[in-house]
Amino acid sequence: MQSGVCPEQRAAEETRGRRSIEFGAAWCIGGLLVAVVTFGQVQAGGVYAVVWGPLAYGVYRIVAGLRLVRRSRGVPPAGE
């Protein structure tokens, strides 16, 4: 457990973590949507876009959000 952290601070941190997870999922879905739409519009031998930036940013936000939620619940980081 975190010492010196009141329940309100833990709840706020968990809320931030959950929002980060949701935001990251939205970025991932957006990147996948662009890839699927452009792939569907490609003629034989054409080019389509796999948008790695939004996907990578989405994964980053999801991982950061999971870490915040774990920390808010008093779960020690991996490796400790």
Short mmCIF file of N, CA, C and O in Angstrom, two decimals:
data_model
loop_
_atom_site.label_atom_id
_atom_site.label_comp_id
_atom_site.label_asym_id
_atom_site.label_seq_id
_atom_site.Cartn_x
_atom_site.Cartn_y
_atom_site.Cartn_z
N MET A 1 0.83 -1.19 0.00
CA MET A 1 0.00 0.00 0.00
C MET A 1 0.88 1.25 0.00
O MET A 1 1.98 1.23 0.50
N GLN A 2 0.32 2.32 -0.51
CA GLN A 2 1.05 3.58 -0.52
C GLN A 2 0.86 4.25 0.82
O GLN A 2 -0.25 4.38 1.33
N SER A 3 1.96 4.69 1.40
CA SER A 3 1.85 5.38 2.68
C SER A 3 1.66 6.86 2.42
O SER A 3 2.23 7.44 1.51
N GLY A 4 0.82 7.49 3.23
CA GLY A 4 0.59 8.92 3.12
C GLY A 4 -0.30 9.33 1.97
O GLY A 4 -0.33 10.50 1.62
N VAL A 5 -1.02 8.41 1.38
CA VAL A 5 -1.91 8.73 0.27
C VAL A 5 -3.34 8.50 0.72
O VAL A 5 -3.69 7.40 1.14
N CYS A 6 -4.15 9.55 0.65
CA CYS A 6 -5.53 9.42 1.10
C CYS A 6 -6.38 8.71 0.04
O CYS A 6 -6.00 8.63 -1.13
N PRO A 7 -7.51 8.18 0.45
CA PRO A 7 -8.38 7.45 -0.49
C PRO A 7 -8.83 8.31 -1.68
O PRO A 7 -9.01 7.79 -2.79
N GLU A 8 -9.01 9.61 -1.46
CA GLU A 8 -9.43 10.48 -2.56
C GLU A 8 -8.35 10.57 -3.63
O GLU A 8 -8.64 10.59 -4.83
N GLN A 9 -7.08 10.61 -3.19
CA GLN A 9 -5.98 10.65 -4.15
C GLN A 9 -5.89 9.34 -4.93
O GLN A 9 -5.63 9.35 -6.13
N ARG A 10 -6.10 8.24 -4.24
CA ARG A 10 -6.08 6.94 -4.93
C ARG A 10 -7.21 6.87 -5.96
O ARG A 10 -7.01 6.37 -7.06
N ALA A 11 -8.38 7.34 -5.58
CA ALA A 11 -9.52 7.31 -6.51
C ALA A 11 -9.25 8.19 -7.72
O ALA A 11 -9.57 7.81 -8.86
N ALA A 12 -8.65 9.37 -7.50
CA ALA A 12 -8.33 10.26 -8.61
C ALA A 12 -7.30 9.63 -9.53
O ALA A 12 -7.39 9.73 -10.76
N GLU A 13 -6.30 8.96 -8.95
CA GLU A 13 -5.28 8.30 -9.75
C GLU A 13 -5.88 7.15 -10.56
O GLU A 13 -5.54 6.96 -11.72
N GLU A 14 -6.78 6.40 -9.96
CA GLU A 14 -7.43 5.31 -10.69
C GLU A 14 -8.28 5.86 -11.83
O GLU A 14 -8.29 5.30 -12.93
N THR A 15 -8.97 6.96 -11.59
CA THR A 15 -9.77 7.59 -12.65
C THR A 15 -8.90 8.04 -13.79
O THR A 15 -9.23 7.83 -14.97
N ARG A 16 -7.75 8.67 -13.49
CA ARG A 16 -6.82 9.08 -14.54
C ARG A 16 -6.32 7.87 -15.32
O ARG A 16 -6.17 7.93 -16.54
N GLY A 17 -6.04 6.79 -14.61
CA GLY A 17 -5.58 5.58 -15.27
C GLY A 17 -6.62 5.00 -16.21
O GLY A 17 -6.32 4.61 -17.34
N ARG A 18 -7.86 4.95 -15.73
CA ARG A 18 -8.94 4.41 -16.57
C ARG A 18 -9.16 5.29 -17.81
O ARG A 18 -9.39 4.78 -18.91
N ARG A 19 -9.09 6.59 -17.65
CA ARG A 19 -9.25 7.50 -18.80
C ARG A 19 -8.11 7.32 -19.79
O ARG A 19 -8.32 7.38 -21.00
N SER A 20 -6.92 7.11 -19.27
CA SER A 20 -5.77 6.88 -20.15
C SER A 20 -5.95 5.60 -20.95
O SER A 20 -5.63 5.54 -22.14
N ILE A 21 -6.47 4.56 -20.31
CA ILE A 21 -6.74 3.30 -21.00
C ILE A 21 -7.78 3.51 -22.10
O ILE A 21 -7.62 3.05 -23.23
N GLU A 22 -8.85 4.22 -21.78
CA GLU A 22 -9.91 4.48 -22.76
C GLU A 22 -9.38 5.31 -23.93
O GLU A 22 -9.67 5.02 -25.10
N PHE A 23 -8.58 6.33 -23.64
CA PHE A 23 -8.02 7.19 -24.66
C PHE A 23 -7.07 6.40 -25.55
O PHE A 23 -7.09 6.52 -26.78
N GLY A 24 -6.25 5.54 -24.94
CA GLY A 24 -5.34 4.70 -25.70
C GLY A 24 -6.08 3.74 -26.61
O GLY A 24 -5.69 3.51 -27.76
N ALA A 25 -7.15 3.17 -26.10
CA ALA A 25 -7.96 2.25 -26.91
C ALA A 25 -8.56 2.99 -28.11
O ALA A 25 -8.61 2.45 -29.22
N ALA A 26 -8.99 4.22 -27.90
CA ALA A 26 -9.55 5.02 -28.99
C ALA A 26 -8.50 5.26 -30.07
O ALA A 26 -8.80 5.17 -31.27
N TRP A 27 -7.27 5.57 -29.67
CA TRP A 27 -6.19 5.79 -30.64
C TRP A 27 -5.90 4.51 -31.42
O TRP A 27 -5.69 4.54 -32.63
N CYS A 28 -5.87 3.38 -30.72
CA CYS A 28 -5.63 2.10 -31.40
C CYS A 28 -6.74 1.79 -32.40
O CYS A 28 -6.48 1.38 -33.54
N ILE A 29 -7.97 1.98 -31.99
CA ILE A 29 -9.11 1.72 -32.87
C ILE A 29 -9.07 2.65 -34.07
O ILE A 29 -9.32 2.22 -35.21
N GLY A 30 -8.73 3.91 -33.85
CA GLY A 30 -8.62 4.86 -34.97
C GLY A 30 -7.56 4.44 -35.97
O GLY A 30 -7.78 4.48 -37.19
N GLY A 31 -6.40 4.03 -35.48
CA GLY A 31 -5.34 3.58 -36.37
C GLY A 31 -5.74 2.33 -37.14
O GLY A 31 -5.46 2.22 -38.35
N LEU A 32 -6.38 1.40 -36.46
CA LEU A 32 -6.84 0.19 -37.14
C LEU A 32 -7.93 0.52 -38.17
O LEU A 32 -7.97 -0.07 -39.25
N LEU A 33 -8.79 1.45 -37.84
CA LEU A 33 -9.86 1.84 -38.75
C LEU A 33 -9.29 2.43 -40.04
O LEU A 33 -9.74 2.09 -41.14
N VAL A 34 -8.28 3.28 -39.91
CA VAL A 34 -7.63 3.85 -41.10
C VAL A 34 -7.03 2.73 -41.95
O VAL A 34 -7.18 2.72 -43.18
N ALA A 35 -6.37 1.78 -41.30
CA ALA A 35 -5.76 0.66 -42.04
C ALA A 35 -6.83 -0.16 -42.76
O ALA A 35 -6.66 -0.51 -43.94
N VAL A 36 -7.93 -0.46 -42.09
CA VAL A 36 -8.98 -1.28 -42.69
C VAL A 36 -9.65 -0.54 -43.84
O VAL A 36 -9.89 -1.12 -44.91
N VAL A 37 -9.96 0.74 -43.65
CA VAL A 37 -10.63 1.51 -44.70
C VAL A 37 -9.74 1.64 -45.92
O VAL A 37 -10.19 1.42 -47.05
N THR A 38 -8.47 1.97 -45.73
CA THR A 38 -7.58 2.11 -46.89
C THR A 38 -7.33 0.77 -47.56
O THR A 38 -7.21 0.70 -48.77
N PHE A 39 -7.25 -0.30 -46.79
CA PHE A 39 -7.07 -1.63 -47.36
C PHE A 39 -8.29 -2.02 -48.21
O PHE A 39 -8.15 -2.62 -49.27
N GLY A 40 -9.47 -1.65 -47.74
CA GLY A 40 -10.69 -1.95 -48.48
C GLY A 40 -10.81 -1.18 -49.77
O GLY A 40 -11.50 -1.61 -50.70
N GLN A 41 -10.14 -0.03 -49.87
CA GLN A 41 -10.23 0.79 -51.07
C GLN A 41 -9.13 0.49 -52.10
O GLN A 41 -9.12 1.05 -53.17
N VAL A 42 -8.22 -0.40 -51.75
CA VAL A 42 -7.09 -0.70 -52.61
C VAL A 42 -7.53 -1.59 -53.77
O VAL A 42 -8.24 -2.57 -53.59
N GLN A 43 -7.10 -1.23 -54.95
CA GLN A 43 -7.28 -2.10 -56.12
C GLN A 43 -6.11 -3.08 -56.13
O GLN A 43 -5.16 -2.93 -55.38
N ALA A 44 -6.19 -4.07 -56.94
CA ALA A 44 -5.12 -5.07 -57.02
C ALA A 44 -3.78 -4.38 -57.24
O ALA A 44 -3.61 -3.59 -58.16
N GLY A 45 -2.83 -4.67 -56.37
CA GLY A 45 -1.49 -4.09 -56.49
C GLY A 45 -1.38 -2.68 -55.95
O GLY A 45 -0.36 -2.04 -56.12
N GLY A 46 -2.40 -2.19 -55.29
CA GLY A 46 -2.38 -0.83 -54.77
C GLY A 46 -1.65 -0.72 -53.44
O GLY A 46 -1.03 -1.67 -52.96
N VAL A 47 -1.73 0.43 -52.87
CA VAL A 47 -1.05 0.71 -51.62
C VAL A 47 -2.09 1.08 -50.57
O VAL A 47 -3.04 1.80 -50.85
N TYR A 48 -1.89 0.60 -49.36
CA TYR A 48 -2.76 1.00 -48.26
C TYR A 48 -1.90 1.43 -47.08
O TYR A 48 -0.71 1.13 -47.02
N ALA A 49 -2.51 2.15 -46.16
CA ALA A 49 -1.76 2.72 -45.04
C ALA A 49 -1.99 1.93 -43.77
O ALA A 49 -3.13 1.66 -43.39
N VAL A 50 -0.90 1.54 -43.14
CA VAL A 50 -0.97 1.01 -41.78
C VAL A 50 -0.37 2.12 -40.93
O VAL A 50 0.80 2.44 -41.02
N VAL A 51 -1.21 2.73 -40.15
CA VAL A 51 -0.82 3.91 -39.41
C VAL A 51 -0.23 3.49 -38.06
O VAL A 51 -0.96 3.24 -37.10
N TRP A 52 1.10 3.39 -38.00
CA TRP A 52 1.77 2.89 -36.80
C TRP A 52 1.79 3.92 -35.68
O TRP A 52 1.76 3.55 -34.51
N GLY A 53 1.82 5.19 -36.01
CA GLY A 53 1.90 6.23 -34.97
C GLY A 53 0.74 6.16 -33.99
O GLY A 53 0.96 6.04 -32.77
N PRO A 54 -0.50 6.24 -34.46
CA PRO A 54 -1.63 6.16 -33.53
C PRO A 54 -1.69 4.83 -32.78
O PRO A 54 -2.05 4.79 -31.61
N LEU A 55 -1.32 3.75 -33.46
CA LEU A 55 -1.33 2.44 -32.78
C LEU A 55 -0.31 2.42 -31.64
O LEU A 55 -0.61 1.98 -30.53
N ALA A 56 0.90 2.88 -31.93
CA ALA A 56 1.95 2.89 -30.91
C ALA A 56 1.59 3.81 -29.75
O ALA A 56 1.78 3.47 -28.57
N TYR A 57 1.05 4.99 -30.07
CA TYR A 57 0.65 5.92 -29.02
C TYR A 57 -0.48 5.33 -28.18
O TYR A 57 -0.50 5.48 -26.96
N GLY A 58 -1.40 4.66 -28.83
CA GLY A 58 -2.49 4.02 -28.10
C GLY A 58 -2.01 2.96 -27.14
O GLY A 58 -2.44 2.89 -25.99
N VAL A 59 -1.08 2.13 -27.60
CA VAL A 59 -0.51 1.10 -26.72
C VAL A 59 0.21 1.74 -25.55
O VAL A 59 0.08 1.30 -24.40
N TYR A 60 0.97 2.82 -25.83
CA TYR A 60 1.67 3.54 -24.76
C TYR A 60 0.68 4.05 -23.71
O TYR A 60 0.89 3.89 -22.51
N ARG A 61 -0.43 4.67 -24.16
CA ARG A 61 -1.42 5.20 -23.23
C ARG A 61 -2.09 4.10 -22.43
O ARG A 61 -2.38 4.25 -21.24
N ILE A 62 -2.35 2.95 -23.06
CA ILE A 62 -2.97 1.83 -22.35
C ILE A 62 -2.04 1.32 -21.26
O ILE A 62 -2.46 1.11 -20.12
N VAL A 63 -0.77 1.14 -21.59
CA VAL A 63 0.20 0.65 -20.61
C VAL A 63 0.36 1.66 -19.47
O VAL A 63 0.37 1.28 -18.29
N ALA A 64 0.45 2.94 -19.79
CA ALA A 64 0.56 3.97 -18.75
C ALA A 64 -0.68 3.96 -17.86
O ALA A 64 -0.57 4.11 -16.62
N GLY A 65 -1.84 3.80 -18.45
CA GLY A 65 -3.08 3.76 -17.67
C GLY A 65 -3.14 2.56 -16.76
O GLY A 65 -3.56 2.66 -15.60
N LEU A 66 -2.71 1.40 -17.26
CA LEU A 66 -2.68 0.20 -16.42
C LEU A 66 -1.73 0.38 -15.24
O LEU A 66 -2.04 -0.06 -14.12
N ARG A 67 -0.60 1.03 -15.48
CA ARG A 67 0.34 1.27 -14.38
C ARG A 67 -0.28 2.19 -13.33
O ARG A 67 -0.09 1.98 -12.13
N LEU A 68 -0.99 3.22 -13.77
CA LEU A 68 -1.65 4.13 -12.82
C LEU A 68 -2.71 3.38 -11.99
O LEU A 68 -2.80 3.58 -10.78
N VAL A 69 -3.49 2.55 -12.64
CA VAL A 69 -4.53 1.81 -11.92
C VAL A 69 -3.90 0.87 -10.91
O VAL A 69 -4.34 0.79 -9.76
N ARG A 70 -2.85 0.16 -11.33
CA ARG A 70 -2.15 -0.75 -10.40
C ARG A 70 -1.59 0.02 -9.21
O ARG A 70 -1.71 -0.42 -8.07
N ARG A 71 -0.97 1.16 -9.49
CA ARG A 71 -0.39 1.95 -8.41
C ARG A 71 -1.46 2.47 -7.46
O ARG A 71 -1.27 2.50 -6.25
N SER A 72 -2.62 2.85 -8.02
CA SER A 72 -3.69 3.38 -7.18
C SER A 72 -4.26 2.30 -6.25
O SER A 72 -4.78 2.60 -5.19
N ARG A 73 -4.14 1.05 -6.68
CA ARG A 73 -4.65 -0.06 -5.87
C ARG A 73 -3.59 -0.62 -4.93
O ARG A 73 -3.84 -1.59 -4.22
N GLY A 74 -2.40 -0.04 -4.96
CA GLY A 74 -1.35 -0.47 -4.05
C GLY A 74 -0.59 -1.69 -4.50
O GLY A 74 0.11 -2.31 -3.70
N VAL A 75 -0.69 -2.06 -5.77
CA VAL A 75 0.03 -3.20 -6.31
C VAL A 75 1.44 -2.73 -6.65
O VAL A 75 1.59 -1.76 -7.39
N PRO A 76 2.47 -3.38 -6.13
CA PRO A 76 3.83 -2.92 -6.43
C PRO A 76 4.17 -3.14 -7.90
O PRO A 76 3.65 -4.06 -8.53
N PRO A 77 5.04 -2.28 -8.45
CA PRO A 77 5.45 -2.45 -9.85
C PRO A 77 6.15 -3.80 -10.05
O PRO A 77 6.72 -4.36 -9.13
N ALA A 78 6.10 -4.29 -11.26
CA ALA A 78 6.74 -5.57 -11.57
C ALA A 78 8.23 -5.47 -11.31
O ALA A 78 8.86 -4.44 -11.55
N GLY A 79 8.80 -6.52 -10.75
CA GLY A 79 10.23 -6.53 -10.49
C GLY A 79 10.59 -6.14 -9.07
O GLY A 79 11.75 -6.12 -8.71
N GLU A 80 9.62 -5.79 -8.28
CA GLU A 80 9.92 -5.42 -6.88
C GLU A 80 9.54 -6.53 -5.96
O GLU A 80 8.62 -7.24 -6.12
#
